Coordinates of C-alpha atoms and ligand atoms in Angstrom, one line a residue:
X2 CA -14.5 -31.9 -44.0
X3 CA -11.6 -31.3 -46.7
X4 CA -11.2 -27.6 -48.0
X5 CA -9.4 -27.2 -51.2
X6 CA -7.9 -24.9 -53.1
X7 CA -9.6 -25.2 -56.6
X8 CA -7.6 -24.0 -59.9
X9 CA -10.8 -24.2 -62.3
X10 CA -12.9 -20.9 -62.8
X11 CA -15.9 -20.6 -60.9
X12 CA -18.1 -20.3 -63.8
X13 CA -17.1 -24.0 -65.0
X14 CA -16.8 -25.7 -61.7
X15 CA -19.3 -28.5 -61.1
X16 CA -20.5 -28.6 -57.1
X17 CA -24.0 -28.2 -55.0
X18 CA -23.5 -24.7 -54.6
X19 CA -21.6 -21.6 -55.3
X20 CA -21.3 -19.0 -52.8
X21 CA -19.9 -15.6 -52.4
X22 CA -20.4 -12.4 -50.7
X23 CA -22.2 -9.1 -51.6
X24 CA -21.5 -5.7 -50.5
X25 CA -24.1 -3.3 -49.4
X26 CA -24.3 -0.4 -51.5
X27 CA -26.6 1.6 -53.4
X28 CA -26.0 -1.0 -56.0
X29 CA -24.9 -4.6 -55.4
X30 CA -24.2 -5.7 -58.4
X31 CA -20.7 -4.5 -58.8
X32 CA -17.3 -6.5 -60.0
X33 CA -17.4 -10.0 -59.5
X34 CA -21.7 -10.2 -58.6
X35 CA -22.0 -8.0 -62.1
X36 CA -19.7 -10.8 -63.9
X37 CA -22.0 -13.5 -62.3
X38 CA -25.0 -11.5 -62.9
X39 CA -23.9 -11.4 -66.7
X40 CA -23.8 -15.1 -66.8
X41 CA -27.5 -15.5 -65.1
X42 CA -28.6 -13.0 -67.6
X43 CA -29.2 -9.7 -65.6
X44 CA -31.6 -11.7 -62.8
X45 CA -29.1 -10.4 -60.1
X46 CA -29.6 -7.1 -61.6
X47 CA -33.5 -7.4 -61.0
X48 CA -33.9 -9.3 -57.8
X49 CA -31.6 -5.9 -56.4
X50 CA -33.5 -3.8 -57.8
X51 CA -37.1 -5.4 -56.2
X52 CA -35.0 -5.0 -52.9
X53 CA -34.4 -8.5 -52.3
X54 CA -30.5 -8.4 -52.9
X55 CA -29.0 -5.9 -51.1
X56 CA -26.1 -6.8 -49.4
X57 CA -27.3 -6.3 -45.6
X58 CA -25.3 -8.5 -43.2
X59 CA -25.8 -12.0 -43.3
X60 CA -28.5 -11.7 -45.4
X61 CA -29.5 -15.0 -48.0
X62 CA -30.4 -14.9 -51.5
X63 CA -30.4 -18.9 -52.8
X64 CA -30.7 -19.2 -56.7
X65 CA -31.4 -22.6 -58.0
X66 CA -30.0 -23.9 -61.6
X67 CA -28.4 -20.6 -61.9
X68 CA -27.6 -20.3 -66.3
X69 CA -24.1 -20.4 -67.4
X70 CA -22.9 -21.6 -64.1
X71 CA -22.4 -25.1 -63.0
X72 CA -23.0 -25.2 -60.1
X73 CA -26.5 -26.4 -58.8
X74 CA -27.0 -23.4 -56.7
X75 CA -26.2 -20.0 -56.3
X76 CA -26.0 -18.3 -52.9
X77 CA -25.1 -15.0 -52.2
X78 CA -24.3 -14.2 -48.6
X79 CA -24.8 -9.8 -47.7
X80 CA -21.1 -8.7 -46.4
X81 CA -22.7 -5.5 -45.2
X82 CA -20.8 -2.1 -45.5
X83 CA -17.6 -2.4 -48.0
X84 CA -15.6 -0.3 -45.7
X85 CA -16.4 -1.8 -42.4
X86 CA -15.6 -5.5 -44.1
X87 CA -12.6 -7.5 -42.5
X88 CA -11.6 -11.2 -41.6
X89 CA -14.2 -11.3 -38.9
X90 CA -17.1 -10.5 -41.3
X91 CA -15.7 -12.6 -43.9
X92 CA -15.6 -15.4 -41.4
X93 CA -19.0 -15.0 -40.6
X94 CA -20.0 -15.5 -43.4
X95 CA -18.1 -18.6 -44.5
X96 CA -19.5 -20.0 -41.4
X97 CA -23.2 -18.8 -41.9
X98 CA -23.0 -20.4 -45.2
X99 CA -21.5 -23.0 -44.3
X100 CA -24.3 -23.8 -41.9
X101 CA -27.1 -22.9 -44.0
X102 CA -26.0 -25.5 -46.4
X103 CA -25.4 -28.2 -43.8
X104 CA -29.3 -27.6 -42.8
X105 CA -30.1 -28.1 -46.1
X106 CA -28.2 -31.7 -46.7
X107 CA -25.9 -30.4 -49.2
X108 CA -22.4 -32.1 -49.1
X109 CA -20.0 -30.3 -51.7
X110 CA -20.3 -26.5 -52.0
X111 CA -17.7 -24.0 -53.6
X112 CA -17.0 -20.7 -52.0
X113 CA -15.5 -17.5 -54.0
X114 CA -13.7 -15.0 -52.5
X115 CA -14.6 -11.4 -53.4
X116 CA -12.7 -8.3 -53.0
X117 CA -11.5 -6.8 -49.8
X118 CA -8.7 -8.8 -48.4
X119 CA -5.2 -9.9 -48.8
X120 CA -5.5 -13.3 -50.4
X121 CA -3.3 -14.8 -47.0
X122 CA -5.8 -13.4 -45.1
X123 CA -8.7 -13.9 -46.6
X124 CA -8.1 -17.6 -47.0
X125 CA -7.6 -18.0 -43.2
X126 CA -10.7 -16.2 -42.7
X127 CA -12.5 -18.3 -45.0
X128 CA -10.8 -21.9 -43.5
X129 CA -11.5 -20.4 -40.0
X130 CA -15.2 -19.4 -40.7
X131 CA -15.6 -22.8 -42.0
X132 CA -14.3 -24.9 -39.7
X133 CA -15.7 -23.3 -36.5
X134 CA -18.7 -23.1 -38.1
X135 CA -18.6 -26.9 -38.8
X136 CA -18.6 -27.8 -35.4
X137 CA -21.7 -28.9 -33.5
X138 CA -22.5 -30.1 -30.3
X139 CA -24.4 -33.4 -30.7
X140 CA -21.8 -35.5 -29.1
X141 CA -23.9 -37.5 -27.1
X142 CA -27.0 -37.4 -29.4
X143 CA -27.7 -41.3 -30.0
X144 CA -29.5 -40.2 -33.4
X145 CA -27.2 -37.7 -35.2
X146 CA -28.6 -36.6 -37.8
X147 CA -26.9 -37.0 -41.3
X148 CA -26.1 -33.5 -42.2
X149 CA -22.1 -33.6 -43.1
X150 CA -20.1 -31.0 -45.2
X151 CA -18.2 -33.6 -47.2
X152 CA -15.7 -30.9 -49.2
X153 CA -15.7 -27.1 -49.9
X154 CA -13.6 -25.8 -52.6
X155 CA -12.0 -22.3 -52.7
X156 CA -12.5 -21.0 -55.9
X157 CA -11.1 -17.6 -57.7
X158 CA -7.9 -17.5 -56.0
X159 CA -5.6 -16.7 -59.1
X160 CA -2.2 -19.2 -59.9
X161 CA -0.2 -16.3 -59.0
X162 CA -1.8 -16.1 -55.1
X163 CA -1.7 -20.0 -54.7
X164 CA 1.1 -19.9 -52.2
X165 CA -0.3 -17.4 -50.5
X166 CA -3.9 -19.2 -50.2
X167 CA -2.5 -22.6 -49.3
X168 CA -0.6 -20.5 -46.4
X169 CA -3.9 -18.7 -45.2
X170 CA -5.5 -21.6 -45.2
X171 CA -3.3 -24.1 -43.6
X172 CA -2.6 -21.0 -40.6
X173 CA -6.7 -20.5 -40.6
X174 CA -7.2 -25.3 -40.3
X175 CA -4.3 -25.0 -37.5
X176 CA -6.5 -22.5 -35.7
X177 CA -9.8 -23.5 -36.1
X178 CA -9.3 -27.3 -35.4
X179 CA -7.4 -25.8 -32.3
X180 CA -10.1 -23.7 -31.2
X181 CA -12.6 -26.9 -31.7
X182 CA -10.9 -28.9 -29.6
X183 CA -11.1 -25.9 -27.1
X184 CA -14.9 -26.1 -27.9
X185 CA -15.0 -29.7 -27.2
X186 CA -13.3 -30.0 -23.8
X187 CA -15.8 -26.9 -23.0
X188 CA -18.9 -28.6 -23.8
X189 CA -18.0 -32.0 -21.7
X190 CA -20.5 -32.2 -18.8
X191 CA -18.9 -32.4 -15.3
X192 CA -19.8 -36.5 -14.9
X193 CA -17.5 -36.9 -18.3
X194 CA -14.9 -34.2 -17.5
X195 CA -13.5 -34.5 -14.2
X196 CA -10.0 -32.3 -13.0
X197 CA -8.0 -35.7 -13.7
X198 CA -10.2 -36.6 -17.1
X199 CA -8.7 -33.0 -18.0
X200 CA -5.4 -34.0 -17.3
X201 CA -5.6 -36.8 -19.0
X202 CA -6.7 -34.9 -22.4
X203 CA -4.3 -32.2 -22.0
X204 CA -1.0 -35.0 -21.8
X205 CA -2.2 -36.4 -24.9
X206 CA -2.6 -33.8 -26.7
X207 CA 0.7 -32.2 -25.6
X208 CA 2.3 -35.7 -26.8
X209 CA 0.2 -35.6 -30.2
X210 CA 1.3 -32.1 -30.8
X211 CA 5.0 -32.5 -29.5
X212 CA 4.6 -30.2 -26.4
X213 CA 6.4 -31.0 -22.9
X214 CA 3.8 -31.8 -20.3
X215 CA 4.0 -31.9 -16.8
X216 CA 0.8 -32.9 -14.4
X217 CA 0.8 -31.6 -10.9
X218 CA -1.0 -34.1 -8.9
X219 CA -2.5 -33.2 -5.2
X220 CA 0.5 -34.7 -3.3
X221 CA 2.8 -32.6 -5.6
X222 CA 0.0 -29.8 -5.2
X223 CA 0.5 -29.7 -1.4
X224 CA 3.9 -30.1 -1.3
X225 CA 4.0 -26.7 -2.7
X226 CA 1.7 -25.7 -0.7
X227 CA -1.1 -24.8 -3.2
X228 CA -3.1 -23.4 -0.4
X229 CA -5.3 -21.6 -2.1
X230 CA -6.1 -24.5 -4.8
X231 CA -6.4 -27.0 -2.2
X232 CA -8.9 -24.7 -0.2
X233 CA -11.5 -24.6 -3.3
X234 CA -10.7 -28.6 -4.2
X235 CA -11.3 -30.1 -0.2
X236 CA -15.0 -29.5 -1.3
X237 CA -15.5 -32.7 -2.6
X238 CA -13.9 -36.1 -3.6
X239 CA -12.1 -35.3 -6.9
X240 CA -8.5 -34.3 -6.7
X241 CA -7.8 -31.3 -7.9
X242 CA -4.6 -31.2 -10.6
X243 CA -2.2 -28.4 -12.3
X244 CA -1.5 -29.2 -16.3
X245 CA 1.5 -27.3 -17.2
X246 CA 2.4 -27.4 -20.8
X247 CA 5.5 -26.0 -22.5
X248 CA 6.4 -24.8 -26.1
X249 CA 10.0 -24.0 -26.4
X250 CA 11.2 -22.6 -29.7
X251 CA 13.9 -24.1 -31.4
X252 CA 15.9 -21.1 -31.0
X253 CA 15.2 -20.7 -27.6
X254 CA 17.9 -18.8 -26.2
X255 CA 18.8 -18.1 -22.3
X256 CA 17.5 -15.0 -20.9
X257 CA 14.6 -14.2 -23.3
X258 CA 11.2 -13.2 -22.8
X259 CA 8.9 -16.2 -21.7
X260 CA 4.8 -15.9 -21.9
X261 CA 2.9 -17.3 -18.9
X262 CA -0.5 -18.3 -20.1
X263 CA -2.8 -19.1 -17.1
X264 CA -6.4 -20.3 -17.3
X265 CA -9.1 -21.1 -14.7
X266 CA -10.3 -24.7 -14.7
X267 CA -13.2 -25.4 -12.7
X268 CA -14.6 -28.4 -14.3
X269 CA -18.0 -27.6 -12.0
X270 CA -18.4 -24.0 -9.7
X271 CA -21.7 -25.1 -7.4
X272 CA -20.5 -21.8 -6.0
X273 CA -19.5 -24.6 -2.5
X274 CA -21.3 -23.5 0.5
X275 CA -22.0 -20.1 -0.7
X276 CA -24.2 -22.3 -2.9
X277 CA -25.3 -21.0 -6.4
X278 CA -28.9 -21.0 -7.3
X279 CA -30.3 -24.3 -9.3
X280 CA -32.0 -22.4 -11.9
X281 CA -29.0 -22.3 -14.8
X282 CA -26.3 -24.0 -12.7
X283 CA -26.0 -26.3 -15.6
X284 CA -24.1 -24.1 -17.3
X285 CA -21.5 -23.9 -14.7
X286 CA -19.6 -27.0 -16.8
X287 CA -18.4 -24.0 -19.1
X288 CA -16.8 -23.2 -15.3
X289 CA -13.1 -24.6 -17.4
X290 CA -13.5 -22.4 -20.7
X291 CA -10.5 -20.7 -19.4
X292 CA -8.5 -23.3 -18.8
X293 CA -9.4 -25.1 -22.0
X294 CA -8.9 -21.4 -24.1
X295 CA -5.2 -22.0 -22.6
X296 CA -4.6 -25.7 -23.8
X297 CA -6.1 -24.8 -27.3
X298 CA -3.8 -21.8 -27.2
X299 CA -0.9 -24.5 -27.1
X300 CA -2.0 -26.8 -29.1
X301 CA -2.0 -24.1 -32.1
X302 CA 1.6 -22.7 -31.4
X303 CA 3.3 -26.3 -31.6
X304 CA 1.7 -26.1 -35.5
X305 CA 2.5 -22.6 -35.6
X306 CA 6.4 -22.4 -34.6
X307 CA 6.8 -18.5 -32.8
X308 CA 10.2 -17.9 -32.1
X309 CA 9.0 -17.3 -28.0
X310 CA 8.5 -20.0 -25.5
X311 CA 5.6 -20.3 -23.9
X312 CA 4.3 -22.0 -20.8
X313 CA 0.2 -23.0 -20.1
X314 CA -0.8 -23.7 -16.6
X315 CA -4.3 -24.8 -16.0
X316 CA -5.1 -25.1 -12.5
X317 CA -8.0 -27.7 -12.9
X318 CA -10.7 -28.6 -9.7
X319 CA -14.3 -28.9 -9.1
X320 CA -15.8 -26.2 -6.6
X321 CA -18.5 -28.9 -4.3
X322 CA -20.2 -27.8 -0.7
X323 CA -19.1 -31.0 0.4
X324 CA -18.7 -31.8 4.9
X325 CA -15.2 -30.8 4.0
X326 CA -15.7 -28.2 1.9
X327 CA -14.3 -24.4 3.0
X328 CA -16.8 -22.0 4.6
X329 CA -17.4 -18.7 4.7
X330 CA -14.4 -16.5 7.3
X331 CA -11.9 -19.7 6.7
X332 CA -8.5 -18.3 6.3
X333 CA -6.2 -19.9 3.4
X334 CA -2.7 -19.3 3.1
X335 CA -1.5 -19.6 -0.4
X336 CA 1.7 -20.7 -2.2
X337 CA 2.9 -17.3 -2.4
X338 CA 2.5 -16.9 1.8
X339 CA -0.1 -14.3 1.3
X340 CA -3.5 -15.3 3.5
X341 CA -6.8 -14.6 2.1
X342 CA -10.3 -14.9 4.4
X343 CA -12.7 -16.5 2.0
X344 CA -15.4 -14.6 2.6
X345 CA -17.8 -16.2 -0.4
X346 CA -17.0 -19.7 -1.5
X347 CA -18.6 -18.9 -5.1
X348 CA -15.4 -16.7 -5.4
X349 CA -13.1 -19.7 -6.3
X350 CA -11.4 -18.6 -9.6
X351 CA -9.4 -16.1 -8.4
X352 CA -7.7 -18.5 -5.4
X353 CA -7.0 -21.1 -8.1
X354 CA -5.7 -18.8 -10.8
X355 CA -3.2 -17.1 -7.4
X356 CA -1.4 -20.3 -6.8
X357 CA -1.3 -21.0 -10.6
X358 CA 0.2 -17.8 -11.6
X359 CA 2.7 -18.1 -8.4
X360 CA 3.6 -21.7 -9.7
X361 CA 4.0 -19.9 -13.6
X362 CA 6.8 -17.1 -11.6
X363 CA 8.8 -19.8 -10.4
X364 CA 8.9 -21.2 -13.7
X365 CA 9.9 -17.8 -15.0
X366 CA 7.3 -16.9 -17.2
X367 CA 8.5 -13.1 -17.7
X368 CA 4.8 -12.2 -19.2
X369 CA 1.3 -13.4 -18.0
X370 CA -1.9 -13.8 -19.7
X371 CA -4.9 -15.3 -17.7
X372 CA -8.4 -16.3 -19.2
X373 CA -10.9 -17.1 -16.7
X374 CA -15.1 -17.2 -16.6
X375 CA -14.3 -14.8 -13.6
X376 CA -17.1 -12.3 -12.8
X377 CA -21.2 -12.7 -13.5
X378 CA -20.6 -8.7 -13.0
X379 CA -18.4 -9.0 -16.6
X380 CA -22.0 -9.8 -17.9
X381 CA -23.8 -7.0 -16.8
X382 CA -20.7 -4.3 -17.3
X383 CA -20.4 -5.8 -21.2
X384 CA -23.0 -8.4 -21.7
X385 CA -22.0 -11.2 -23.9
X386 CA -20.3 -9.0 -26.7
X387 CA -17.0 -8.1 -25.3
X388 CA -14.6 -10.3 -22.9
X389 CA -13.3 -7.8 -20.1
X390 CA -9.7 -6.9 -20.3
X391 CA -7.5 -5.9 -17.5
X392 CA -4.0 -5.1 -17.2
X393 CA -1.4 -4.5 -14.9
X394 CA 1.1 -3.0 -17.8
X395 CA -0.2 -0.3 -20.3
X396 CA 2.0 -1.6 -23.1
X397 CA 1.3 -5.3 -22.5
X398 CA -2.3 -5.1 -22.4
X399 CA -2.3 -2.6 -25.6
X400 CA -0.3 -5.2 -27.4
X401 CA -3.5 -7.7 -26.3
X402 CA -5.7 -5.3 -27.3
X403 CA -4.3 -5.1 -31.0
X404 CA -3.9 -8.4 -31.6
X405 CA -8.5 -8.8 -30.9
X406 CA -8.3 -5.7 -33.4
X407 CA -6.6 -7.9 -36.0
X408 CA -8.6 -11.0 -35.4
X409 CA -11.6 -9.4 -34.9
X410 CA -12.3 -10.8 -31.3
X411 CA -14.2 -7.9 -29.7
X412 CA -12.1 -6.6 -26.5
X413 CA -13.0 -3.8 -24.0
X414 CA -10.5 -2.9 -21.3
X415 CA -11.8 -1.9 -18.0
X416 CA -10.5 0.7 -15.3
X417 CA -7.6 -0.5 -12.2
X418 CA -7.2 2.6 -10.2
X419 CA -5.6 1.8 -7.0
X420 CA -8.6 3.0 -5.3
X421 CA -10.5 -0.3 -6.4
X422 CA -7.4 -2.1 -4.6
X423 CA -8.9 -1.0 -0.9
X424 CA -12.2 -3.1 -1.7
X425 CA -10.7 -6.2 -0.6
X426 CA -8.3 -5.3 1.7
X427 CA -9.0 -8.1 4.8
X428 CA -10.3 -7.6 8.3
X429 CA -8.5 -10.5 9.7
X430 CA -6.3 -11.7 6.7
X431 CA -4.0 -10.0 4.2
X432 CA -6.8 -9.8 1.5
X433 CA -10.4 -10.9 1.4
X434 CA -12.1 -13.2 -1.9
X435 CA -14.5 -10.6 -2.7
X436 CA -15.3 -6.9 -2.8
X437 CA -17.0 -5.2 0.7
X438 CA -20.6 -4.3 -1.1
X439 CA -19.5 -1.3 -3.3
X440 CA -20.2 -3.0 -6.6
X441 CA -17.1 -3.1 -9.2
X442 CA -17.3 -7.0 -9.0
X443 CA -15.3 -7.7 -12.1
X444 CA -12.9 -5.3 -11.0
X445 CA -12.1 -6.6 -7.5
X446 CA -12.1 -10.1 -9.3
X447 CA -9.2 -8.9 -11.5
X448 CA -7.4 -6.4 -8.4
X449 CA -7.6 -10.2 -5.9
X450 CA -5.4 -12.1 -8.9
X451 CA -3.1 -8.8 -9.1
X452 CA -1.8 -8.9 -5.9
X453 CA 0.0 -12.5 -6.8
X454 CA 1.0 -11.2 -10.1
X455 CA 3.7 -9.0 -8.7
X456 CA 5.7 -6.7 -10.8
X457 CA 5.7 -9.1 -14.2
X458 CA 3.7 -7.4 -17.0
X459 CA 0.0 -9.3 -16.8
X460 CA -3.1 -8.9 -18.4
X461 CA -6.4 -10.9 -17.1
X462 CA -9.4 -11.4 -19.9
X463 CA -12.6 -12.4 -18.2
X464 CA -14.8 -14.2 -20.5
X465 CA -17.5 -15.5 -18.3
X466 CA -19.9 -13.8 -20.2
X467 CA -18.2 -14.5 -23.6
X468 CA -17.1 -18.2 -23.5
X469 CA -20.4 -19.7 -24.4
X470 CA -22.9 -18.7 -27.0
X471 CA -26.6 -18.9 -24.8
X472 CA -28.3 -19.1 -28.3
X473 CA -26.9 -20.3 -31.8
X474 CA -25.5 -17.6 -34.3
X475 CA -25.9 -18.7 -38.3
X476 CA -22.4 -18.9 -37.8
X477 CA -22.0 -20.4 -34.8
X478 CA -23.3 -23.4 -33.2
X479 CA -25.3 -22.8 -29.1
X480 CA -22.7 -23.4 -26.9
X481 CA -18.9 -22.9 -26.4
X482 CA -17.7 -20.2 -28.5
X483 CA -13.5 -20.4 -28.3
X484 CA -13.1 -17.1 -27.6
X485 CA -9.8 -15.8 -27.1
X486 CA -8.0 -18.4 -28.7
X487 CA -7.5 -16.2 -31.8
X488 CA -6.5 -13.2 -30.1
X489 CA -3.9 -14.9 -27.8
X490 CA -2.1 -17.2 -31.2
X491 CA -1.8 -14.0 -32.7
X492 CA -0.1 -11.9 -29.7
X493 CA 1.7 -15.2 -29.3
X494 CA 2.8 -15.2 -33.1
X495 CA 3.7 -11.4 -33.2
X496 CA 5.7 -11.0 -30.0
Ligands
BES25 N1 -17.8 -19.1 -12.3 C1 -18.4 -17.9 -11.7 C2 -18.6 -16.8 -12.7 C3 -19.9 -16.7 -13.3 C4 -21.0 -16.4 -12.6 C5 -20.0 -16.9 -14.7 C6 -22.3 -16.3 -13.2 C7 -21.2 -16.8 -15.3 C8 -22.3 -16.5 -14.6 C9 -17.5 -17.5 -10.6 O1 -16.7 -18.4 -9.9 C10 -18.4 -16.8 -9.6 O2 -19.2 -17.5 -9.1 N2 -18.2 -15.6 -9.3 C11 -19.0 -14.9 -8.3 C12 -18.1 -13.9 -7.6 C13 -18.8 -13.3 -6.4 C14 -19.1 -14.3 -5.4 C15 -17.9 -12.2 -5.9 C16 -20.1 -14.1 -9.1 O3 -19.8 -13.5 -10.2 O4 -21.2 -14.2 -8.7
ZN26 ZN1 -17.8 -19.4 -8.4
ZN27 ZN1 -16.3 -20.1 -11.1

C-alpha cells in the first residue's frame, strides 16, 4: 500500500473515496464537514439533523456520487467528543476506514485530515492507523481473497505543513511496518516458528536494518549456566536460544545510560507437566508476543536514530511435558546463583526472563524494560484493555507511563509493596515460581523477575491479556495486536 501526500484540494481530487472525521457535538456540521456539506448542497446538514450523522465514535455515514466532489464516495467516520480526540482516536479511525473500504473492494481512497492535531502528529497517526489496520492474518489461507488497498492519499495538508506531514508520516510507516512485523512473528503457529526459526528471523532482520546481532545457542546457553532457561527448555527436543540485538548510537559515548529491553519468548507454553488445559491452548503460540514486541522495538530505533543505545534480549524456548521435562519441587539454579523450587511448570516466563535479564546486567544495560504474556491473573485484574505495569523505580516507570499517555497505549500500574515479596519466598530454595495460594498472581509474577533485577531501574509490562485481539476491532484485524511497541519507541526516542 503507498500513502501519499497529495497537493490538490480535496474537493477536485479524483479517487474511490473521500474520507474524513466528524465530531460529536450538538451540531456536526461545523468547519471543514459545513465546507463539504456546502458542496453536497446542505444533505450533510439534513442527514444530522434526522439523527443519522452525529459524530458518535466510529460511527459510518457512506455517501455515494457526492455533487461538487470528485470523488466517488463520501465517508464520514464519527471522532466522538472534540475534547477527548487525540492520535489514538485518529488512528482508529484511519484504520476503521481503512478496513471498511478494503471489505468493500475499493482500491484508491483519499483521507482528509480535520482539526485537532499538530500536522506532525496527526500524519503519523493517520500512516499508523493505516498501516496496522492494513494488516491481516490470512497467511496461510490458500484462497486469499482479492481485497487490497492499492494507494491512500492524504489530502488537505497545506504547502506550508508539507515538511512537517512527510515527517509524521515517514515516523508513523517506520512504526507501523515495525509493529507488523511484530504482528507477524506473533501470529506464526508453533510447527512454523520454532526457538531457532526465531533466531533465524531476528538475525536477518537485525542485518536488514543495520543492527548487531548476537545468537546464544544452548552450548553457549550452558556455558553461562542459564539454569533457569535450560530448566523450562529440557522439556522437549527444540533447543532453546537467546537473540541479543544491539543499537548503538553514533554518538555513543562511554559511560552513558544504556536501555535493556527484555522479552519473553516462548514460541509454545503447554504449561510442561503442570499441563494446561486443551480447550484454548492454541492460543499459547502468542506465548513469544513479548519477545517479538522487543525485536519490533529494534527494528524501529535502527529507522529512528535515538541518541541512546539499546540492547534487546529475547530469551526464546518452547515449554513441552516431555520424559525430560522439569517437574513440580525440582530445584534450578540460575545464572545469577540464586535457586528457585519450581513449584508449577506453567510458571515458565519468569525463569526465562531471570537468566535473560542477568545476561542483559552483564552487558550493562543500566535501565530494563521487560514485555512478557506473564500472568492469566493480568486478565482478570484488567481484562484485555490495559497491559499491567510494574516497576521497581518510581521515576522510571512514570517515564513509561507517559510515554502510553502520548501514544495512546492504555497503561495501568499495579501495587509492589514488599509484603507481596514474602509470597514466594521458598521452603527448600531461595525463592519459589509461584505465589503460596493468596491470590495476587500477576503480582508475585512481577516480585519472582525482581529479585534478578537488582538495584538497576526496571519496569515489567505484562501483556498476556493485551497482546492478541480475541475478536476483530474495525480497526484491527483478530489476532496479534503489537502492543507496546509504540509506547516503548517513544520512551526509547524521548530518553
Ligand atoms: N503464558 C502463560 C500466561 C497466560 C495464561 C496467558 C493464560 C494467557 C492466558 C504463563 O506462562 C502461565 O502459564 N502463567 C501461569 C502462572 C501460574 C502457574 C502461577 C498462569 O497465569 O496461569
Ligand atoms: Zn506457562
Ligand atoms: Zn507462558
Amino acid at each position: 500500500m503507498q500513502i501519499t501526500l497529495e497537493p490538490k484540494s480535496y474537493a477536485s481530487f479524483e479517487t474511490d473515496a473521500l474520507v474524513t472525521y466528524v465530531f460529536e457535538e450538538s451540531d456536526p456540521v461545523q468547519g471543514r464537514i459545513a465546507e463539504i456539506d456546502k458542496s453536497v448542497g446542505g444533505l450533510l446538514k439534513k442527514i444530522a439533523s434526522g439523527g443519522e450523522l452525529t459524530g458518535k465514535a466510529l460511527e459510518f455515514t457512506l455517501l455515494h456520487a457526492p455533487a461538487g466532489l470528485e470523488a466517488a464516495r463520501l465517508l464520514l467516520v464519527g471522532a466522538g467528543k472534540r475534547d477527548q480526540f487525540n492520535v489514538a482516536t485518529l488512528r482508529k479511525i484511519a484504520g476503521a476506514a481503512l478496513r471498511s473500504l478494503k471489505s468493500k473492494s475499493i482500491r484508491n481512497f483519499a483521507f482528509l485530515t480535520n482539526e485537532g492535531l499538530s500536522t506532525e502528529d496527526a500524519a503519523q497517526a493517520i500512516a499508523e492507523g493505516l498501516i496496522t489496520g492494513d494488516f491481516e492474518t490470512d497467511k496461510y489461507k490458500t484462497d486469499k481473497k482479492d481485497k487490497k488497498i492499492e494507494s491512500v492519499a492524504l489530502v488537505g495538508f497545506s504547502d506550508s505543513d508539507k515538511f512537517a506531514a512527510e515527517k509524521g508520516l515517514n515516523r508513523g510507516r517506520i512504526i507501523a511496518d515495525s509493529q507488523n512485523f511484530t504482528r507477524d512473528l506473533v501470529n506464526e503457529p508453533s510447527n512454523k516458528l520454532t526457538p531457532r526459526v526465531l533466531a533465524e528471523k531476528a538475525e536477518a532482520m537485525a542485518k536488514e536494518a543495520g543492527l548487531a546481532v548476537d545468537i546464544l545457542d544452548e552450548k553457549k546457553i550452558a556455558s553461562l549456566k542459564m539454569g533457569a532457561l535450560l530448566s523450562v527448555a529440557q522439556g522437549g527436543p527444540e533447543p532453546p536460544r537467546v537473540i541479543v540485538v544491539t543499537y548503538t548510537p553514533s554518538n555513543a559515548k562511554p559511560g552513558a545510560p544504556v536501555i535493556g529491553l527484555v522479552g519473553k519468548a516462548v514460541t509454545f507454553d503447554t504449561g510442561g507437566i503442570s499441563i494446561k488445559p486443551a480447550d484454548g491452548m492454541e492460543k499459547m503460540k502468542y506465548d513469544m508476543a513479548g519477545g517479538a514486541t522487543m525485536l519490533g522495538v529494534m527494528r524501529a530505533l535502527a529507522a529512528l536514530k535515538p541518541s541512546v543505545k539499546v540492547i534487546g534480549v529475547v530469551p526464546a524456548t518452547e515449554n513441552m511435558p516431555g520424559g525430560t521435562a522439569q517437574k513440580p519441587g525440582d530445584i534450578q539454579t540460575a545464572m545469577s546463583g540464586k535457586t528457585i523450587e519450581v513449584l508449577n511448570t506453567d510458571a515458565e516466563g519468569r525463569l526465562i526472563l531471570a537468566d535473560a535479564i542477568t545476561y542483559a546486567k552483564q552487558l550493562g544495560v543500566t535501565h530494563i524494560v521487560d514485555a512478557a504474556t506473564l500472568t492469566g491473573a493480568i486478565v482478570v485484574a484488567l481484562a484485555n484493555i490495559n497491559v499491567g505495569v510494574f516497576g521497581s523505580d518510581q521515576t522510571w516507570t512514570d517515564k513509561l507511563l507517559a510515554s502510553a499517555k502520548a501514544t495512546g497505549e492504555k497503561m495501568w500500574q499495579l501495587p509492589m509493596d514488599d509484603e507481596y515479596r514474602e509470597f514466594i519466598k521458598g521452603s527448600f530454595a531461595d525463592i519459589q515460581n509461584i505465589g503460596s495460594g493468596k491470590g495476587g498472581g500477576s503480582i508475585t509474577g512481577a516480585w519472582f523477575i525482581r529479585e534478578f533485577v537488582g538495584d538497576t531501574p526496571w519496569v515489567h509490562l505484562d501483556i498476556a491479556g493485551t497482546a492478541w485481539n480475541d475478536d476483530a476491532k474495525p480497526f484491527l484485524a483478530k489476532g496479534p495486536t503489537g502492543v507496546s511497541l509504540r509506547t516503548l519507541v517513544h520512551l526509547v526516542s524521548s530518553f
